[in-house]
Amino acid sequence: MIRIDEVFISSFGKFKDFSLVLNGGFNGICEKNGYGKTTIAIFIKAMFFGLGKNRSSKIAENERKRYTPWESNEKFGGYIKFTFKNKQYKIERFFGKTQAGDTFALFDSHNVPSNDFSENVGFEIFEIDAESFERCLYIPQKDVVIDASDSLTSKLNKLVDNTDDYNNFDTATERLLDVQRQLVSTSRTRNVSRKIKILDEINATQEKLFSAQQSYIQAEEKQKQAEINRHELARAQNILHELKEKQRASDSKKALLSKAEVFLRVEANYNQAKARVDELVEKNADVSQEYIKDISDKIEQIELEKQQVAKLQTEFEKEAEVPKQSKAPYVAFGLLALIIVVATAVFVRELVATPVLFALPVVALVLVGVLALNSKIKFNAKIKGIKKQKKQTKEKLDQQIAKVDDMQNALSQTFANHKIFEPNFHVALSQLKNNKVVFEQAIENYRLAVNEWNQKKADPEFALAMDSGKIETVDYTAEIRRMDEHVLELSNQNARLQKEVEIFLSNANLASDFKNRIERLELALADTEEKAKLAEVTLACLQQAKTNISQSFMPDIVQNFNKYISIVTNGQYDRASLDDKFNLRLHEKNSYREFDYFSKGLTDLGMFCLRLALVDTMYGENLPFLILDDPFVNYDNQKLQMALQLLGERSKKCQIIYFTCHEA
């Protein structure tokens, strides 16, 4: 059927770049303990079935973790070449840390990718899973229990006609068992107990019904009391409402009083602003920008007039000095002439004592006198003109001073009219300007006060507020609080009474609910018993069907087992029995006994024979290879030789891969 031609381990466990070529018959591989024989066997299984999803933290139970190479964190694996139905294939697998990292490839003899098998190539060829593979085609040194696994049983059942549904037996059985667990126990005792419990519940309900009827009477009393409380509550609520209305009215009155204070304050502001304006109007009624400019112009005019007066005064003083200055030259001139005459007379008398020469000074004196007289006449005429001009200047100066005085008096009176008595007109003008600013601000304040006053008078509550002196306010807060507490207490009492009434009435209505519930429970109980009985019958029929099917292939297994056990024991044992759970019994001394009664060596030999019988029954003439990992360590020499002899005969029909550490 199938044989392995070559094994190549790229990296797996302790092996790296390891190659093993096998023939189609018996392949004995004898190596020391620790060589890695089990690793090779597990590698072969992994090539066909993969390493699965085992997540156990125990290394012995987790093959992926156990056979990951120590010296590398890369993927590990390799390939095997095998022949199936006269066609050669190569399986190549590499494994990661998890199954998601695994890779699989299948090639034909020309190394071309093939789709003849999927990643589940092991199941597709052997028609069993990895677990069942270990139970029949892989015989390790450790003990392996042979039982009826799903895939093993499925493979056996395919040898029996019309047993397609047998493969779903375990699933159907589990579903039926679930139905039984969910339904009422099939035990009559428990059913009776459940019925008694329901009857007790009915009796208890009847007692509750009687109690509820008594409670109903009490509920009527509670309802009457609640009705009285409701009337009292309504009355208290009305009183509370009236008190709150009075309090709201009182609060409104208080608000009016507050508004009245505002109105009065506005009125006072208005009156104060009006009085201030009246006061300032008296002083500044005619004060305007033009008025101030006119006064300023007058002050400038007075300044100019004063300058003119000063100029005239200067001229007048100059004219008063002119006559005095004019006399001095003439006097000096006369004295000079006199001096000249005298000097001349003296000089001449000394030089010439003649009458003619003596007459010369006289002539000179006369000439000087004439000149002096003529100068005086002119001087007098000039003096007369100067005096006239001085008089005119004096008159003009007096007129100008009078004009300035009149202007100053008029301006002083103007400032006096505004209550300003400052002699300095510039300072007075500055005060007048300040008064104008104050007046204008007062006018603005007055305008604002008038507007505010008019707005307040337009308030609908103005008249009420201004008449608020007649309003009386009362504080109802304490009375409202007491009434609130009373209303709350009555409400709580009514709530408690209503709750008690509802409880009493609900208890009174429980009777019909319990009766209906009991009827439903009785119907459900009957339905459950019927379903449980049906499940029990179905399960029994299914079990019987399984037994019937099992009995169809069990005789073949037993027959093959008897043949092999007789060979390896030299005919000492040749009969056995096997149930559908693969529990094996060996015949000795007129009875069938479990293998627990026999030696360890005989037990191992029996399990070995059972495996061979199982494989013969499962595969018939198309026997697959058989892997043995030193399974005969507990055999004595005689049994070992018989087992090896049996393997030798079997290798003529199929490939045997035998790993051992003992020479045989």
XYZ file of C-alpha atoms in Angstrom:
664
model
C 0.000 0.000 0.000
C 2.534 2.608 1.143
C 6.229 2.544 1.958
C 8.788 5.155 2.939
C 11.779 5.437 0.584
C 13.853 8.210 2.135
C 13.897 10.385 5.228
C 15.803 13.683 5.249
C 15.905 15.795 8.411
C 17.068 19.334 7.714
C 16.667 20.285 11.360
C 14.547 18.484 13.926
C 15.395 17.812 17.550
C 19.065 16.864 17.784
C 19.345 15.990 14.062
C 20.618 18.311 11.358
C 21.111 17.366 7.697
C 20.388 13.722 8.511
C 19.463 11.272 5.746
C 18.017 7.743 5.995
C 17.243 5.473 3.025
C 14.787 2.589 3.615
C 13.848 -0.527 1.666
C 10.397 -1.995 1.226
C 10.798 -4.883 3.703
C 12.344 -5.123 7.147
C 14.514 -2.135 8.187
C 16.322 -2.675 11.449
C 18.004 0.406 12.914
C 20.097 -0.500 15.938
C 21.686 2.410 17.784
C 22.595 3.232 21.343
C 20.215 4.899 23.735
C 20.205 8.649 23.138
C 20.924 8.332 19.439
C 17.543 9.826 18.516
C 15.583 6.808 17.307
C 12.347 8.158 18.796
C 13.068 11.532 17.190
C 13.206 9.872 13.748
C 9.935 8.041 14.395
C 8.206 11.264 15.539
C 9.640 13.074 12.500
C 8.023 10.514 10.160
C 4.680 10.952 11.909
C 5.063 14.768 11.785
C 5.676 14.674 8.032
C 2.315 12.972 7.496
C 0.225 14.632 10.242
C 2.065 17.800 11.279
C 2.723 18.819 14.902
C -0.792 19.988 15.768
C -1.893 22.697 18.224
C -0.753 21.263 21.546
C -0.114 24.247 23.860
C 0.881 22.297 26.937
C 3.684 23.852 28.972
C 5.013 20.348 29.686
C 7.772 19.543 27.218
C 7.002 15.796 27.247
C 3.449 16.537 26.054
C 4.300 19.292 23.565
C 6.114 17.805 20.542
C 6.594 21.212 18.882
C 8.442 22.547 21.902
C 10.291 19.272 22.522
C 11.732 18.910 19.014
C 12.542 22.555 18.323
C 16.343 22.632 17.736
C 18.310 24.185 20.575
C 20.880 25.948 18.443
C 18.444 27.791 16.144
C 15.230 29.777 16.362
C 14.507 29.338 12.666
C 11.942 26.957 11.217
C 12.756 23.276 11.480
C 11.694 20.187 9.471
C 12.698 18.319 6.312
C 11.098 15.877 3.889
C 10.249 12.232 3.274
C 9.881 10.390 -0.001
C 7.278 7.635 -0.134
C 5.539 5.405 -2.632
C 1.757 5.099 -2.642
C -0.140 3.056 -5.211
C 3.001 2.733 -7.343
C 3.505 6.510 -7.464
C 6.307 8.308 -5.655
C 5.780 11.547 -3.711
C 7.795 13.862 -1.540
C 6.304 15.628 1.497
C 8.172 18.714 2.656
C 7.204 20.333 5.951
C 8.805 23.024 8.067
C 7.522 24.057 11.471
C 7.447 27.417 13.247
C 6.932 28.319 16.875
C 3.176 27.998 16.316
C 1.034 26.173 13.797
C 0.477 29.468 11.945
C 4.158 29.428 10.992
C 4.103 25.893 9.518
C 4.587 25.260 5.789
C 3.641 22.228 3.644
C 4.478 21.198 0.102
C 3.857 18.018 -1.934
C 5.870 17.036 -5.000
C 5.710 14.129 -7.443
C 8.675 12.004 -8.574
C 9.764 14.764 -10.986
C 9.848 17.300 -8.157
C 6.813 19.062 -9.589
C 4.233 20.379 -7.069
C 1.319 17.963 -6.768
C -2.288 18.414 -5.694
C -3.000 14.719 -5.181
C -3.099 15.272 -1.408
C -3.674 18.237 0.837
C -1.945 19.233 4.053
C -4.018 16.460 5.704
C -2.154 13.862 3.675
C -1.837 11.491 6.665
C -5.584 11.277 7.179
C -6.229 11.049 3.439
C -3.878 8.062 3.039
C -4.339 6.154 6.311
C -7.930 7.333 6.968
C -7.079 7.870 10.640
C -5.840 10.870 12.637
C -2.477 11.292 14.358
C -3.788 9.926 17.653
C -5.058 6.719 16.038
C -1.827 6.451 14.029
C 0.074 6.173 17.312
C -2.329 3.467 18.508
C -1.914 1.094 15.576
C 0.842 1.961 13.036
C 3.366 3.398 15.490
C 4.360 1.111 18.358
C 6.524 2.993 20.882
C 8.403 1.721 23.900
C 5.953 3.406 26.265
C 2.571 1.909 27.032
C -0.199 3.126 24.765
C -3.804 2.269 25.528
C -5.716 0.916 22.582
C -9.323 2.075 22.702
C -12.078 2.856 20.250
C -11.162 6.370 19.158
C -13.443 8.122 16.661
C -11.142 7.854 13.659
C -10.058 4.287 14.517
C -13.653 3.130 14.809
C -14.524 5.023 11.648
C -11.820 3.194 9.724
C -13.005 -0.183 11.034
C -16.630 0.586 10.233
C -15.834 1.298 6.627
C -15.175 -2.431 6.318
C -18.844 -3.107 7.177
C -21.629 -2.609 4.670
C -24.379 0.006 5.302
C -22.702 1.604 8.314
C -22.194 5.157 7.064
C -24.127 6.610 10.016
C -21.912 4.799 12.484
C -19.295 7.506 12.119
C -21.708 9.938 13.809
C -22.481 7.605 16.698
C -20.448 9.459 19.321
C -21.961 12.785 18.295
C -25.509 11.419 18.387
C -24.896 9.695 21.717
C -23.523 12.871 23.282
C -26.524 14.858 22.079
C -28.936 12.328 23.542
C -27.055 12.384 26.837
C -27.290 16.176 26.845
C -31.038 15.890 26.346
C -31.263 13.513 29.281
C -29.205 15.823 31.481
C -31.399 18.777 30.593
C -34.612 16.877 31.198
C -35.950 15.702 34.491
C -34.095 12.690 35.861
C -35.417 9.350 34.680
C -35.366 8.184 38.269
C -38.890 7.528 39.471
C -37.865 8.413 42.990
C -36.785 11.868 41.883
C -39.965 12.292 39.830
C -42.100 11.378 42.804
C -40.068 13.729 44.960
C -40.650 16.504 42.437
C -44.399 15.826 42.424
C -44.470 15.891 46.219
C -42.631 19.190 46.121
C -45.248 20.591 43.739
C -48.079 19.364 45.993
C -46.389 20.917 49.002
C -46.165 24.114 47.039
C -49.911 23.924 46.323
C -50.664 23.469 50.038
C -48.383 26.344 50.923
C -50.133 28.455 48.320
C -53.510 27.643 49.820
C -52.245 28.744 53.219
C -50.991 31.939 51.641
C -54.404 32.355 50.026
C -56.113 32.165 53.427
C -53.599 34.607 54.824
C -54.193 36.866 51.847
C -57.935 36.820 52.461
C -57.330 37.946 56.025
C -54.974 40.544 54.755
C -57.633 41.745 52.343
C -59.861 42.651 55.279
C -56.975 44.558 56.801
C -56.380 46.196 53.454
C -59.914 47.577 53.471
C -59.264 49.136 56.874
C -56.025 50.581 55.607
C -57.831 51.985 52.591
C -60.370 53.739 54.829
C -57.561 55.224 56.874
C -55.794 56.229 53.702
C -58.952 57.940 52.455
C -59.147 59.990 55.665
C -55.503 60.872 55.273
C -56.099 61.910 51.669
C -58.817 64.371 52.747
C -56.554 65.742 55.461
C -53.726 65.954 52.959
C -55.908 67.850 50.476
C -56.942 70.320 53.197
C -53.332 70.797 54.284
C -52.251 71.298 50.693
C -54.928 73.983 50.219
C -53.767 75.777 53.355
C -50.182 75.497 52.184
C -51.169 76.901 48.791
C -52.897 79.882 50.435
C -49.868 80.527 52.635
C -47.570 80.446 49.645
C -49.846 82.869 47.784
C -49.744 85.222 50.767
C -45.990 84.861 50.925
C -45.711 85.653 47.230
C -47.897 88.754 47.755
C -45.734 89.790 50.690
C -42.609 89.247 48.627
C -44.144 91.387 45.874
C -44.803 94.131 48.417
C -41.216 93.911 49.579
C -40.130 94.234 45.998
C -42.307 97.364 45.668
C -40.648 98.799 48.747
C -37.271 98.190 47.192
C -38.449 99.863 44.001
C -39.831 102.776 46.022
C -36.416 103.300 47.515
C -34.988 103.400 44.019
C -37.682 105.824 42.853
C -37.077 108.113 45.834
C -33.358 108.036 45.242
C -33.914 108.947 41.590
C -36.279 111.732 42.623
C -33.689 113.078 45.061
C -31.061 113.007 42.346
C -33.447 114.844 40.054
C -34.244 117.544 42.616
C -30.578 117.962 43.513
C -29.604 118.317 39.855
C -32.410 120.813 39.268
C -31.371 122.938 42.248
C -27.782 122.939 41.078
C -28.826 124.006 37.609
C -31.042 126.774 39.014
C -28.122 127.995 41.082
C -25.750 128.027 38.143
C -28.296 129.552 35.779
C -28.398 132.593 38.025
C -24.654 133.023 37.545
C -24.233 131.781 34.036
C -27.545 132.306 32.299
C -26.020 134.405 29.504
C -22.671 132.682 29.365
C -22.086 131.332 25.919
C -19.125 130.797 23.699
C -19.840 134.073 21.899
C -20.239 135.825 25.221
C -16.879 134.585 26.448
C -15.275 135.564 23.124
C -16.733 139.048 23.407
C -15.281 139.460 26.906
C -11.952 138.146 25.692
C -12.017 140.682 22.844
C -12.784 143.467 25.308
C -9.846 142.442 27.482
C -7.603 142.559 24.435
C -9.023 145.993 23.499
C -8.312 147.290 26.992
C -4.780 145.980 26.703
C -4.355 147.841 23.423
C -5.840 151.012 24.887
C -3.507 150.765 27.836
C -0.606 150.468 25.466
C -1.822 153.641 23.659
C -2.106 155.460 27.004
C 1.441 154.446 27.874
C 2.636 155.703 24.494
C 0.878 159.075 24.958
C 2.237 159.319 28.467
C 5.744 158.845 27.118
C 5.207 161.524 24.468
C 3.811 163.916 27.022
C 6.795 163.474 29.274
C 9.173 164.086 26.367
C 7.363 167.319 25.438
C 7.677 168.582 29.005
C 11.473 168.281 28.748
C 11.847 170.214 25.425
C 11.556 173.880 26.776
C 14.247 173.285 29.338
C 16.548 171.800 26.783
C 15.854 174.752 24.349
C 16.849 177.551 26.870
C 20.267 176.187 27.649
C 21.837 176.862 24.220
C 20.711 180.454 24.233
C 22.044 181.215 27.681
C 25.304 179.600 26.824
C 25.439 181.574 23.626
C 24.933 184.926 25.480
C 27.589 184.086 28.024
C 29.956 183.141 25.272
C 29.322 186.445 23.463
C 29.939 188.351 26.646
C 33.152 186.510 27.251
C 34.279 187.179 23.709
C 33.538 190.917 23.994
C 35.368 191.268 27.263
C 38.297 189.305 26.020
C 38.494 191.270 22.856
C 38.386 194.579 24.728
C 41.170 193.557 27.024
C 43.271 192.291 24.188
C 42.790 195.349 22.068
C 43.457 197.686 24.950
C 46.700 196.073 25.524
C 47.767 196.228 21.929
C 46.315 199.398 20.543
C 45.281 202.174 22.647
C 43.284 203.869 19.994
C 39.578 204.743 20.037
C 38.855 202.859 16.852
C 40.227 199.691 18.076
C 38.503 200.213 21.370
C 35.192 200.505 19.602
C 35.539 197.039 18.068
C 34.441 195.097 21.153
C 31.438 197.310 21.420
C 30.521 196.508 17.890
C 31.046 192.857 18.512
C 28.961 192.993 21.592
C 26.202 194.696 19.687
C 26.349 192.038 17.045
C 26.235 189.321 19.622
C 23.298 190.995 21.288
C 21.482 191.233 18.026
C 22.087 187.560 17.392
C 21.016 186.641 20.848
C 17.864 188.661 20.593
C 17.011 187.092 17.330
C 17.564 183.601 18.810
C 15.380 184.327 21.773
C 12.559 185.490 19.581
C 12.754 182.202 17.705
C 13.038 180.268 20.951
C 9.976 181.891 22.416
C 7.997 181.111 19.310
C 9.096 177.431 19.499
C 8.288 177.252 23.185
C 4.842 178.512 22.499
C 4.302 175.795 19.843
C 5.586 173.076 22.167
C 3.299 174.164 24.947
C 0.376 174.054 22.605
C 1.280 170.550 21.451
C 1.786 169.463 25.058
C -1.646 170.691 25.922
C -3.167 168.771 23.036
C -1.279 165.607 24.035
C -2.406 166.045 27.629
C -6.004 166.343 26.535
C -5.719 163.262 24.324
C -4.038 161.303 27.158
C -6.749 162.243 29.591
C -9.412 161.161 27.109
C -7.667 157.797 26.529
C -7.282 157.159 30.274
C -10.936 157.982 30.786
C -11.853 155.539 28.007
C -9.710 152.775 29.523
C -11.234 153.405 32.936
C -14.712 153.190 31.474
C -13.892 149.910 29.709
C -12.324 148.417 32.840
C -15.274 149.491 34.977
C -17.714 147.961 32.501
C -15.747 144.676 32.361
C -15.413 144.549 36.156
C -19.171 144.975 36.416
C -19.637 142.136 33.918
C -17.478 139.807 36.035
C -19.224 141.033 39.189
C -22.525 139.993 37.643
C -21.082 136.432 37.557
C -19.824 136.706 41.147
C -16.226 137.052 39.976
C -14.284 139.806 41.718
C -10.808 139.013 40.510
C -8.932 142.257 39.529
C -6.855 140.386 36.961
C -9.122 140.144 33.944
C -7.266 137.124 32.514
C -7.698 135.186 35.755
C -11.328 136.298 35.927
C -11.887 135.126 32.346
C -10.374 131.726 33.226
C -12.776 131.434 36.185
C -15.676 132.308 33.918
C -14.646 129.566 31.471
C -14.451 127.053 34.327
C -17.879 128.148 35.509
C -19.179 127.530 31.994
C -17.770 123.951 32.012
C -19.289 123.296 35.448
C -22.565 124.724 34.256
C -22.604 122.566 31.130
C -21.831 119.427 33.212
C -24.616 120.334 35.613
C -26.956 120.795 32.672
C -25.965 117.315 31.362
C -26.483 115.758 34.801
C -29.817 117.453 34.994
C -30.772 116.117 31.573
C -29.820 112.553 32.630
C -31.700 112.932 35.908
C -34.770 114.145 34.046
C -34.605 111.180 31.641
C -34.216 108.684 34.493
C -37.008 110.325 36.417
C -39.306 110.206 33.377
C -38.445 106.502 32.823
C -39.189 105.616 36.423
C -42.485 107.491 36.277
C -43.365 105.412 33.207
C -42.968 102.184 35.252
C -46.438 100.633 35.808
C -45.547 100.040 39.445
C -44.412 103.657 39.970
C -47.631 104.772 41.571
C -47.759 101.685 43.804
C -44.135 102.071 44.777
C -44.490 105.765 45.588
C -47.486 104.830 47.711
C -45.531 101.968 49.390
C -45.514 103.677 52.716
C -48.995 102.290 53.213
C -47.932 98.657 52.443
C -47.579 96.141 55.275
C -45.512 92.942 54.804
C -45.804 89.637 56.708
C -43.263 86.765 56.761
C -45.050 83.411 56.376
C -41.830 81.367 56.082
C -42.066 79.592 59.437
C -45.744 78.763 58.968
C -45.100 77.478 55.436
C -42.260 75.290 56.713
C -44.482 73.747 59.394
C -47.239 73.118 56.883
C -44.729 71.621 54.407
C -43.593 69.168 57.066
C -47.199 68.285 57.841
C -47.991 67.701 54.159
C -44.854 65.567 53.760
C -45.751 63.462 56.774
C -49.275 62.891 55.455
C -47.899 62.012 52.009
C -45.490 59.465 53.496
C -48.278 57.934 55.572
C -50.459 57.617 52.504
C -47.592 56.050 50.532
C -46.997 53.480 53.268
C -50.694 52.704 53.506
C -50.979 52.377 49.744
C -47.985 50.044 49.640
C -49.469 47.877 52.390
C -52.769 47.762 50.531
C -50.988 46.738 47.315
C -49.124 43.976 49.150
C -52.318 42.671 50.717
C -54.141 42.766 47.389
C -51.255 41.106 45.556
C -51.263 38.311 48.143
C -54.976 37.893 47.605
C -54.410 37.561 43.850
C -51.595 35.017 44.207
C -53.955 32.061 44.479
C -54.946 32.022 40.823
C -51.328 32.639 39.789
C -50.131 29.668 41.816
C -52.905 27.432 40.486
C -51.965 28.303 36.932
C -48.310 27.763 37.744
C -49.033 24.326 39.226
C -50.966 23.306 36.133
C -48.073 24.410 33.927
C -45.585 22.516 36.086
C -47.652 19.326 35.938
C -47.927 19.589 32.154
C -44.210 20.328 31.869
C -43.417 17.388 34.122
C -45.480 15.033 31.991
C -43.879 16.377 28.810
C -40.403 16.051 30.332
C -41.029 12.463 31.390
C -42.218 11.632 27.895
C -39.148 13.235 26.279
C -36.813 11.567 28.751
C -38.382 8.200 28.050
C -38.079 8.780 24.317
C -34.397 9.758 24.718
C -33.766 6.669 26.821
C -35.337 4.380 24.228
C -33.479 6.115 21.377
C -30.159 5.876 23.225
C -30.733 2.180 23.886
C -31.537 1.557 20.235
C -28.453 3.488 19.162
C -26.263 1.572 21.574
C -27.688 -1.704 20.338
C -27.032 -0.646 16.757
C -23.441 0.172 17.656
C -23.059 -3.182 19.359
C -24.455 -4.954 16.324
C -22.059 -3.114 13.999
C -19.108 -3.674 16.315
C -19.853 -7.354 16.420
C -19.504 -7.398 12.653
C -15.740 -6.519 12.715
C -14.795 -7.671 16.213
C -14.676 -11.361 15.194
C -12.058 -10.532 12.513
C -9.898 -8.691 15.047
C -10.226 -11.541 17.562
C -9.432 -14.137 14.890
C -6.276 -12.266 13.807
C -5.277 -11.754 17.439
C -5.695 -15.435 18.244
C -3.435 -16.256 15.305
C -0.652 -13.912 16.410
C -0.831 -14.688 20.138
C -0.616 -18.400 19.351
C 2.508 -17.823 17.220
C 4.441 -15.778 19.779
C 3.468 -18.084 22.698
C 4.048 -21.347 20.840
C 0.363 -22.245 21.160
C 0.142 -21.609 24.928
C -2.581 -19.037 24.306
C -4.840 -19.144 21.299
C -8.185 -17.689 22.393
C -9.267 -14.222 23.518
C -12.351 -11.982 23.721
C -12.680 -8.286 22.805
C -15.553 -5.879 23.484
C -16.462 -2.704 21.579
C -14.223 -0.683 23.935
C -11.228 -2.827 22.971
C -11.044 -4.379 26.404
C -9.062 -7.603 25.789
C -9.384 -10.803 27.824
C -7.149 -13.867 27.444
C -8.528 -17.406 27.820
C -6.849 -19.591 30.412
C -8.172 -22.401 32.575
C -11.677 -22.369 31.139
C -12.265 -18.628 31.645
C -11.417 -15.282 30.057
C -9.289 -13.015 32.244
C -8.159 -9.375 31.937
C -4.489 -8.885 31.110
C -3.959 -7.296 34.549
C -3.773 -10.880 35.838
C -0.769 -11.683 33.621
C 2.900 -10.641 33.591
C 4.104 -7.365 32.138
C 5.921 -9.176 29.355
C 2.829 -11.152 28.330
C 0.702 -8.021 28.530
C 3.070 -6.136 26.210
C 3.117 -9.092 23.863
C -0.682 -9.184 23.869
C -0.899 -5.463 23.041
C 1.619 -5.996 20.218
C -0.476 -8.821 18.777
C -3.638 -6.722 19.150
C -2.026 -3.931 17.121
C -1.116 -6.329 14.356
C -4.616 -7.819 14.395
C -6.137 -4.333 14.348
C -4.005 -3.247 11.363
C -4.835 -6.474 9.498
C -8.543 -5.884 10.052
C -8.357 -2.190 9.107
C -6.272 -2.458 5.948
C -6.590 -6.082 4.803
C -4.196 -6.799 1.928
C -3.117 -3.125 1.600
C -1.000 -3.065 4.717
C 0.864 0.213 5.390
C 4.327 0.474 6.941
C 4.710 -0.253 10.641
C 7.047 1.744 12.910
C 8.337 0.071 16.082
C 10.335 2.116 18.590
C 12.007 -0.573 20.748
C 8.685 -2.012 22.017
C 10.164 -5.352 23.253
C 12.265 -4.167 26.221
C 10.130 -6.208 28.645
C 10.309 -9.438 26.593
C 12.451 -12.396 27.557
C 14.705 -13.886 24.906
C 12.187 -16.482 23.827
C 9.335 -13.989 23.401
C 11.692 -11.520 21.723
C 12.758 -14.103 19.173
C 9.156 -15.086 18.498
C 8.175 -11.417 18.039
C 11.057 -10.782 15.675
C 10.214 -13.911 13.744
C 6.653 -12.637 13.432
C 7.937 -9.286 12.163
C 10.125 -11.041 9.656
C 7.139 -12.881 8.232
C 5.090 -9.685 8.219
C 7.819 -7.721 6.395
C 7.055 -9.851 3.359
C 3.669 -8.078 3.155
C 4.546 -4.545 4.305
C 7.430 -2.280 5.263
C 8.759 -2.639 8.836
C 10.859 0.137 10.415
C 12.284 -1.237 13.640
C 14.307 0.980 15.996
C 16.192 -0.767 18.786
C 19.278 -0.513 20.951
C 19.754 -4.321 21.225
C 21.387 -6.648 18.728
C 19.071 -9.525 17.879
